[in-house]
Short mmCIF file of C-alpha atoms in Angstrom, two decimals:
data_model
loop_
_atom_site.label_atom_id
_atom_site.label_comp_id
_atom_site.label_asym_id
_atom_site.label_seq_id
_atom_site.Cartn_x
_atom_site.Cartn_y
_atom_site.Cartn_z
CA MET T 26 -0.04 -0.05 -0.13
CA LYS T 27 2.93 2.31 -0.76
CA LEU T 28 3.19 5.01 -3.52
CA LEU T 29 6.70 4.54 -4.76
CA GLY T 30 7.02 7.58 -6.88
CA ALA T 31 5.52 10.28 -9.15
CA SER T 32 6.41 12.84 -11.66
CA GLU T 33 5.20 16.06 -13.03
CA ALA T 34 1.97 16.12 -14.73
CA ARG T 35 3.03 18.04 -17.56
CA LEU T 36 5.51 15.32 -18.65
CA ALA T 37 2.55 12.80 -19.46
CA ALA T 38 1.15 13.54 -22.89
CA SER T 39 -1.53 10.86 -22.63
CA ASN T 40 -5.01 10.98 -21.15
CA LYS T 41 -5.40 11.24 -17.37
CA TRP T 42 -7.65 10.77 -14.44
CA GLN T 43 -7.90 13.62 -11.89
CA PHE T 44 -7.80 12.59 -8.32
CA GLN T 45 -8.05 14.29 -4.83
CA SER T 46 -6.64 13.58 -1.36
CA GLY T 47 -8.58 10.64 0.21
CA ASP T 48 -9.49 8.89 -3.26
CA VAL T 49 -8.25 5.32 -3.54
CA LEU T 50 -5.90 4.82 -6.54
CA TYR T 51 -6.44 1.42 -8.01
CA GLY T 52 -4.26 -0.30 -10.70
CA LYS T 53 -6.60 -2.03 -13.07
CA LEU T 54 -3.70 -3.36 -15.08
CA ARG T 55 -2.70 -6.97 -14.02
CA PRO T 56 -5.23 -6.99 -11.02
CA ASN T 57 -3.60 -10.14 -9.55
CA LEU T 58 -0.88 -7.62 -8.49
CA ASP T 59 -3.10 -6.09 -5.99
CA LYS T 60 -1.92 -2.42 -6.47
CA ALA T 61 -3.91 0.34 -4.55
CA VAL T 62 -3.09 3.27 -2.34
CA MET T 63 -4.97 6.07 -1.00
CA ALA T 64 -3.89 9.56 -2.40
CA GLN T 65 -2.35 12.06 0.13
CA THR T 66 -2.59 15.01 -2.33
CA GLU T 67 -4.38 15.96 -5.43
CA GLY T 68 -2.95 15.29 -8.75
CA VAL T 69 -3.50 13.25 -12.06
CA CYS T 70 -2.62 9.54 -13.02
CA SER T 71 -2.59 7.26 -15.79
CA THR T 72 -5.98 5.98 -17.12
CA ASP T 73 -4.85 2.58 -16.07
CA ILE T 74 -5.23 3.65 -12.60
CA LEU T 75 -8.81 3.85 -11.56
CA VAL T 76 -9.85 6.63 -9.09
CA LEU T 77 -12.35 5.37 -6.57
CA ARG T 78 -14.02 8.15 -4.53
CA SER T 79 -16.03 7.26 -1.43
CA ARG T 80 -19.56 8.45 -1.41
CA LEU T 81 -19.79 11.19 1.67
CA GLY T 82 -21.94 9.68 4.44
CA SER T 83 -21.87 6.01 3.33
CA SER T 84 -18.34 4.82 3.08
CA GLU T 85 -15.23 5.63 4.57
CA PRO T 86 -12.14 5.85 2.33
CA ARG T 87 -9.79 3.72 4.46
CA PHE T 88 -12.39 1.04 4.56
CA VAL T 89 -12.74 1.13 0.84
CA LEU T 90 -8.88 0.75 0.54
CA HIS T 91 -8.85 -2.40 2.64
CA LEU T 92 -11.95 -3.64 0.77
CA VAL T 93 -9.91 -3.22 -2.43
CA HIS T 94 -6.95 -5.20 -1.02
CA SER T 95 -9.37 -7.98 0.22
CA ALA T 96 -8.94 -11.58 -1.35
CA PRO T 97 -12.34 -11.69 -2.67
CA PHE T 98 -12.23 -8.41 -4.44
CA ARG T 99 -8.76 -9.51 -5.96
CA GLU T 100 -10.27 -12.56 -7.12
CA PHE T 101 -13.31 -10.85 -8.59
CA ALA T 102 -11.05 -8.38 -10.37
CA VAL T 103 -8.77 -11.16 -11.90
CA ALA T 104 -11.93 -12.91 -13.13
CA THR T 105 -13.25 -9.76 -14.71
CA ALA T 106 -9.95 -9.04 -16.41
CA ALA T 107 -9.72 -9.02 -20.28
CA GLY T 108 -6.67 -9.53 -22.39
CA THR T 109 -3.58 -12.19 -22.14
CA LYS T 110 -0.24 -10.34 -22.03
CA MET T 111 -1.68 -7.35 -20.35
CA PRO T 112 -5.00 -8.30 -18.53
CA ARG T 113 -7.05 -5.41 -17.27
CA THR T 114 -10.22 -5.06 -15.40
CA SER T 115 -12.24 -2.03 -15.84
CA ALA T 116 -14.53 0.45 -13.66
CA SER T 117 -17.76 -0.92 -15.04
CA ALA T 118 -16.60 -4.61 -14.13
CA ILE T 119 -15.43 -3.78 -10.51
CA ALA T 120 -18.60 -1.66 -9.96
CA LYS T 121 -20.53 -4.91 -9.94
CA PHE T 122 -18.56 -6.23 -6.79
CA SER T 123 -20.88 -6.67 -3.84
CA VAL T 124 -20.09 -6.17 -0.41
CA LYS T 125 -21.67 -6.16 3.08
CA LEU T 126 -21.45 -2.62 4.15
CA PRO T 127 -21.44 -1.95 7.93
CA PRO T 128 -22.55 1.59 9.46
CA LEU T 129 -20.04 4.31 8.96
CA PRO T 130 -18.62 4.22 12.52
CA GLU T 131 -18.07 0.56 12.09
CA GLN T 132 -16.36 0.89 8.95
CA ARG T 133 -13.86 3.51 10.66
CA LYS T 134 -13.43 1.00 13.45
CA ILE T 135 -12.59 -1.83 10.99
CA ALA T 136 -10.19 0.54 9.01
CA ALA T 137 -8.40 1.53 12.28
CA ILE T 138 -7.81 -1.99 13.30
CA LEU T 139 -6.53 -3.31 10.04
CA SER T 140 -4.38 0.09 9.38
CA SER T 141 -2.83 -0.28 12.79
CA ILE T 142 -1.70 -3.84 11.80
CA ASP T 143 -0.52 -2.44 8.51
CA GLU T 144 1.64 0.02 10.46
CA THR T 145 3.23 -2.70 12.54
CA ILE T 146 4.11 -4.61 9.40
CA GLU T 147 5.70 -1.70 7.82
CA LYS T 148 7.66 -0.95 11.03
CA THR T 149 8.94 -4.51 11.09
CA GLU T 150 9.76 -4.48 7.32
CA ALA T 151 11.90 -1.43 8.05
CA VAL T 152 13.72 -3.16 10.88
CA ILE T 153 14.36 -6.17 8.70
CA ALA T 154 15.80 -3.89 5.77
CA GLN T 155 18.00 -2.01 8.23
CA LEU T 156 19.28 -5.30 9.73
CA GLN T 157 20.14 -6.40 6.22
CA VAL T 158 22.21 -3.05 5.66
CA VAL T 159 24.03 -3.55 8.92
CA LYS T 160 24.73 -7.24 8.01
CA LYS T 161 26.15 -6.25 4.72
CA ALA T 162 28.44 -3.73 6.08
CA MET T 163 29.58 -5.96 9.06
CA MET T 164 30.20 -8.98 6.64
CA GLN T 165 32.25 -6.84 4.50
CA GLU T 166 34.30 -5.50 7.49
CA LEU T 167 34.85 -8.90 9.27
CA LEU T 168 35.47 -11.03 6.17
CA THR T 169 38.22 -8.68 5.02
CA ARG T 170 39.51 -7.20 8.09
CA GLY T 171 38.94 -9.72 10.76
CA MET T 172 37.55 -9.40 14.13
CA PRO T 173 37.57 -5.99 15.64
CA GLY T 174 40.84 -4.96 17.29
CA ARG T 175 42.45 -8.31 16.36
CA HIS T 176 44.74 -7.23 13.49
CA THR T 177 47.22 -4.43 13.24
CA ARG T 178 49.40 -5.51 10.34
CA PHE T 179 47.88 -5.87 6.90
CA LYS T 180 49.30 -7.08 3.46
CA GLN T 181 48.35 -5.93 -0.21
CA THR T 182 47.28 -9.16 -2.15
CA GLU T 183 45.64 -9.64 -5.58
CA ILE T 184 42.32 -9.28 -3.93
CA GLY T 185 43.12 -6.06 -2.04
CA GLU T 186 44.29 -5.60 1.52
CA ILE T 187 43.90 -8.38 4.34
CA PRO T 188 45.26 -9.04 7.60
CA GLU T 189 48.85 -10.33 7.58
CA GLY T 190 47.95 -13.83 8.88
CA TRP T 191 45.32 -14.61 6.36
CA LYS T 192 45.73 -16.37 3.11
CA VAL T 193 43.90 -15.90 -0.27
CA GLY T 194 41.70 -18.83 -0.90
CA ARG T 195 40.67 -20.03 -4.43
CA VAL T 196 37.33 -21.79 -4.47
CA GLY T 197 38.66 -24.67 -6.70
CA ASP T 198 41.39 -25.35 -4.23
CA LEU T 199 39.03 -25.24 -1.08
CA LEU T 200 36.47 -27.89 -2.33
CA ALA T 201 35.94 -31.60 -1.08
CA SER T 202 33.92 -32.11 -4.35
CA GLY T 203 32.17 -30.11 -7.01
CA PRO T 204 31.14 -27.63 -8.35
CA THR T 205 28.33 -29.85 -9.67
CA ASN T 206 25.46 -28.42 -12.01
CA GLY T 207 22.05 -29.68 -10.95
CA ILE T 208 19.46 -31.77 -12.54
CA TYR T 209 17.16 -30.98 -15.57
CA LYS T 210 13.76 -32.42 -15.35
CA PRO T 211 11.12 -32.01 -18.07
CA ALA T 212 7.38 -31.04 -17.34
CA ALA T 213 6.36 -34.88 -17.65
CA ASP T 214 8.45 -35.67 -14.52
CA ILE T 215 7.23 -32.83 -12.47
CA GLY T 216 4.54 -33.40 -9.82
CA SER T 217 5.54 -36.29 -7.63
CA GLY T 218 8.63 -37.94 -6.29
CA ALA T 219 11.74 -36.24 -4.58
CA LEU T 220 11.98 -32.75 -3.50
CA LEU T 221 13.46 -30.75 -6.30
CA LEU T 222 14.96 -27.38 -4.99
CA GLY T 223 14.61 -24.55 -7.47
CA MET T 224 15.48 -20.72 -7.21
CA THR T 225 11.83 -19.99 -6.21
CA ALA T 226 12.44 -21.79 -2.99
CA ILE T 227 15.32 -19.51 -1.89
CA VAL T 228 13.87 -16.59 -0.11
CA GLY T 229 16.64 -13.98 0.74
CA ASP T 230 19.52 -16.04 2.15
CA THR T 231 17.46 -18.92 3.24
CA ILE T 232 15.55 -21.81 1.97
CA ASP T 233 11.95 -22.52 2.27
CA TRP T 234 11.63 -26.15 1.46
CA SER T 235 7.71 -25.69 1.17
CA LEU T 236 8.24 -23.85 -2.04
CA SER T 237 9.99 -26.71 -3.63
CA ARG T 238 8.52 -28.77 -6.48
CA ARG T 239 8.73 -32.58 -6.74
CA ALA T 240 10.10 -34.66 -9.51
CA VAL T 241 10.65 -38.32 -10.50
CA VAL T 242 14.37 -39.07 -10.33
CA THR T 243 16.13 -42.40 -10.71
CA ALA T 244 18.24 -43.89 -8.03
CA GLY T 245 21.53 -42.70 -9.75
CA GLU T 246 20.24 -39.38 -10.11
CA ARG T 247 19.07 -39.16 -6.42
CA GLU T 248 22.58 -40.17 -5.36
CA ARG T 249 24.35 -37.64 -7.53
CA TYR T 250 22.39 -34.71 -6.90
CA ARG T 251 21.23 -35.35 -3.24
CA LEU T 252 21.59 -32.41 -1.05
CA ARG T 253 23.01 -32.45 2.49
CA ALA T 254 23.28 -30.11 5.38
CA ASP T 255 26.14 -27.47 4.68
CA ASP T 256 26.13 -27.68 0.77
CA VAL T 257 26.36 -24.27 -0.79
CA LEU T 258 24.19 -23.81 -3.60
CA VAL T 259 25.31 -21.03 -6.03
CA ARG T 260 22.99 -19.56 -8.70
CA ARG T 261 24.37 -20.43 -12.07
CA VAL T 262 22.24 -18.53 -14.44
CA TYR T 263 19.87 -15.68 -14.00
CA ALA T 264 18.17 -12.91 -16.29
CA ARG T 265 20.50 -10.10 -14.82
CA VAL T 266 24.22 -10.41 -14.22
CA GLU T 267 23.86 -8.89 -10.67
CA GLY T 268 21.75 -12.19 -9.79
CA VAL T 269 24.65 -14.59 -11.10
CA GLY T 270 26.63 -16.21 -8.43
CA ARG T 271 24.23 -15.62 -5.48
CA ALA T 272 24.98 -18.25 -2.80
CA VAL T 273 22.81 -20.06 0.02
CA LEU T 274 23.69 -22.56 2.67
CA VAL T 275 21.59 -25.60 2.68
CA PRO T 276 20.12 -26.51 5.94
CA ASP T 277 19.35 -30.05 6.91
CA PRO T 278 16.84 -31.31 4.19
CA PRO T 279 13.53 -32.68 5.78
CA GLU T 280 13.81 -35.59 3.28
CA ASP T 281 15.90 -36.59 0.32
CA ALA T 282 16.24 -33.41 -1.93
CA VAL T 283 17.83 -32.79 -5.39
CA TYR T 284 18.39 -29.38 -6.93
CA GLU T 285 17.50 -27.91 -10.46
CA SER T 286 20.14 -27.28 -13.27
CA ASN T 287 20.23 -23.47 -12.73
CA MET T 288 22.27 -23.86 -9.72
CA MET T 289 25.57 -25.40 -8.74
CA ARG T 290 26.34 -27.34 -5.60
CA LEU T 291 29.62 -26.78 -3.78
CA ARG T 292 31.05 -28.86 -0.81
CA PHE T 293 33.77 -27.01 0.94
CA ASP T 294 36.63 -29.09 2.51
CA GLU T 295 35.88 -28.14 6.12
CA HIS T 296 39.63 -28.51 6.91
CA SER T 297 40.15 -25.46 5.03
CA VAL T 298 36.95 -23.38 4.98
CA LEU T 299 33.75 -23.54 7.04
CA PRO T 300 30.67 -24.06 4.82
CA ARG T 301 29.00 -20.92 6.23
CA PHE T 302 31.87 -18.61 6.11
CA GLY T 303 32.45 -19.81 2.38
CA CYS T 304 28.89 -19.23 1.40
CA ARG T 305 29.05 -15.60 3.01
CA ALA T 306 32.17 -14.88 1.13
CA PHE T 307 30.00 -14.86 -2.20
CA SER T 308 28.46 -11.77 -1.00
CA LEU T 309 31.78 -9.71 -0.56
CA ARG T 310 32.27 -6.88 -3.12
CA GLY T 311 35.61 -8.16 -4.41
CA VAL T 312 34.05 -11.59 -5.02
CA ARG T 313 30.81 -9.99 -6.61
CA GLU T 314 33.15 -8.04 -9.03
CA GLN T 315 35.11 -11.33 -10.06
CA ILE T 316 31.87 -13.14 -10.67
CA GLU T 317 30.31 -10.37 -12.59
CA GLY T 318 33.37 -9.88 -14.76
CA ALA T 319 33.48 -13.69 -15.51
CA ALA T 320 29.76 -14.01 -16.35
CA GLN T 321 28.81 -14.90 -19.93
CA LEU T 322 26.07 -12.77 -21.38
CA ALA T 323 23.63 -14.20 -23.92
CA ALA T 324 19.78 -14.66 -23.54
CA GLN T 325 20.74 -14.56 -19.99
CA ALA T 326 23.72 -14.15 -17.70
CA SER T 327 25.58 -17.25 -16.62
CA VAL T 328 28.86 -18.56 -14.96
CA ASN T 329 30.40 -21.78 -15.60
CA ASN T 330 32.15 -24.12 -13.34
CA GLN T 331 35.80 -22.97 -14.41
CA ALA T 332 35.07 -19.45 -13.67
CA LEU T 333 33.64 -20.24 -10.13
CA ARG T 334 36.57 -22.43 -9.46
CA ALA T 335 38.88 -19.38 -10.12
CA ILE T 336 36.99 -17.21 -7.70
CA GLN T 337 39.29 -15.90 -4.83
CA PHE T 338 38.39 -14.62 -1.43
CA PRO T 339 40.24 -13.79 1.93
CA LEU T 340 40.92 -16.80 4.09
CA PRO T 341 41.42 -16.42 7.78
CA PRO T 342 42.50 -19.43 9.77
CA LEU T 343 39.50 -21.66 10.79
CA ALA T 344 39.39 -20.51 14.40
CA GLU T 345 38.76 -16.93 13.32
CA GLN T 346 36.23 -18.06 10.62
CA ALA T 347 34.40 -19.67 13.47
CA GLU T 348 34.37 -16.48 15.38
CA ILE T 349 33.17 -14.36 12.48
CA ASP T 350 30.39 -16.83 11.71
CA VAL T 351 29.26 -16.45 15.49
CA ALA T 352 29.01 -12.69 15.11
CA LEU T 353 27.03 -12.62 11.94
CA ASP T 354 24.86 -15.47 13.29
CA SER T 355 23.64 -13.11 15.88
CA LEU T 356 22.33 -10.87 13.12
CA ASP T 357 20.87 -13.77 11.21
CA THR T 358 18.95 -14.87 14.50
CA ARG T 359 17.60 -11.37 14.97
CA SER T 360 16.44 -11.09 11.34
CA ALA T 361 14.96 -14.67 11.43
CA CYS T 362 12.70 -13.37 14.70
CA GLU T 363 11.68 -10.52 12.88
CA MET T 364 10.75 -12.29 9.73
CA ALA T 365 8.72 -14.83 11.90
CA ALA T 366 6.94 -11.83 13.57
CA LEU T 367 6.18 -10.49 9.96
CA ARG T 368 4.74 -13.73 8.69
CA GLY T 369 2.55 -13.89 12.06
CA MET T 370 1.24 -10.55 11.41
CA SER T 371 0.67 -11.00 7.82
CA SER T 372 -1.42 -14.14 8.54
CA LEU T 373 -3.20 -12.20 11.41
CA LYS T 374 -3.99 -9.41 8.88
CA SER T 375 -5.33 -11.73 6.37
CA ALA T 376 -7.59 -13.64 8.91
CA LEU T 377 -8.77 -10.41 10.44
CA SER T 378 -9.48 -8.77 7.23
CA ALA T 379 -11.54 -11.80 5.92
CA ALA T 380 -13.58 -11.93 9.28
CA LEU T 381 -14.16 -8.00 9.60
CA LEU T 382 -15.02 -7.26 5.78
CA SER T 383 -17.37 -10.29 5.50
CA GLY T 384 -19.38 -9.41 8.51
CA ASP T 385 -18.50 -12.71 10.19
CA LEU T 386 -16.71 -10.68 13.01
CA ARG T 387 -18.41 -7.43 14.16
CA VAL T 388 -16.84 -4.49 16.15
CA THR T 389 -18.24 -2.08 18.48
CA PRO T 390 -17.21 1.61 17.37
CA ASP T 391 -15.99 4.09 19.96
CA PRO T 392 -18.55 6.05 21.76
CA SER T 393 -17.38 9.18 19.97
CA GLU T 394 -18.13 7.58 16.83
CA GLN T 395 -21.93 6.82 17.71
CA PRO T 396 -24.43 9.00 16.20
CA ALA T 397 -26.18 11.17 19.07
CA GLN T 398 -29.21 9.77 20.31
CA PRO T 399 -32.55 12.03 20.63
CA ALA T 400 -33.24 13.15 24.16
#
């Protein structure tokens, strides 16, 4: 429910709709994307945005906004959309959507409840975003300069300045096995069988196994491509070069799992590099520059096994790698707690929205919202 940006009206030569503060601006293009915000000022907008203005005395604008974001409205709008590549709903179509309309004071109370949850969700998202900024900066410092106050002497290497007691590690020299590209499965094999981990199951720097597909695999394929705890998966191909080479550490799989061909599996030799440290090294600026410099550009960007083996990163002794991991794990734990809270609030918002907007759950407005009673 955020307006991400705007420009000057004079720059738009096409037809436009006029809106005023308090109007709900609803994106009719691809209604499955659920785009709607409340205008905070007056202005004009593209005709792909419908201006929904509440009728004074009968509907509360914030109630209308939450109604437009509800699952029944979204499903109705999607069902009424016309077109294949660029489906659009219309004002005449969504005007037919029926809703149980509570009295105006109750609408305001419902809007206040749902808006308060939205505010909490937004604050939590801001905390998560800030934690990511802190983690990125902290990781860059720890993985290139070491634990705070630990090192006073540094040396210049081919990948930049690092503590004097550290080495430069080359990925190909640090592996127990691999890198190994994943398995390709045709559509006919998808649907049942072993867990098939794809990029859609990688959320940030974690894996959500529930987002995996399933595929029929042979015993040989299961053995060759089986994932185990502390494997590192690296994105081998992506639409844009900045997405290539992103790495994620595999937790203990809930069952036998294999991985798709758009990723590579690395198994680090734990006598040389701790898997979590090695995985994090792929986020360093210097490593990203090496990967993006080696990426091949065609229909999509890609990096091959040979290029990945040649990647170099700072390599402290194992004991300091472990200390660095512990320091960064504390941020990961905090982020995980915030993410769990965010998921809980999102679920609460969804359940409350369904109950309040359908009339299954009624709320009593504040006394100040009640109409005056005749003497």
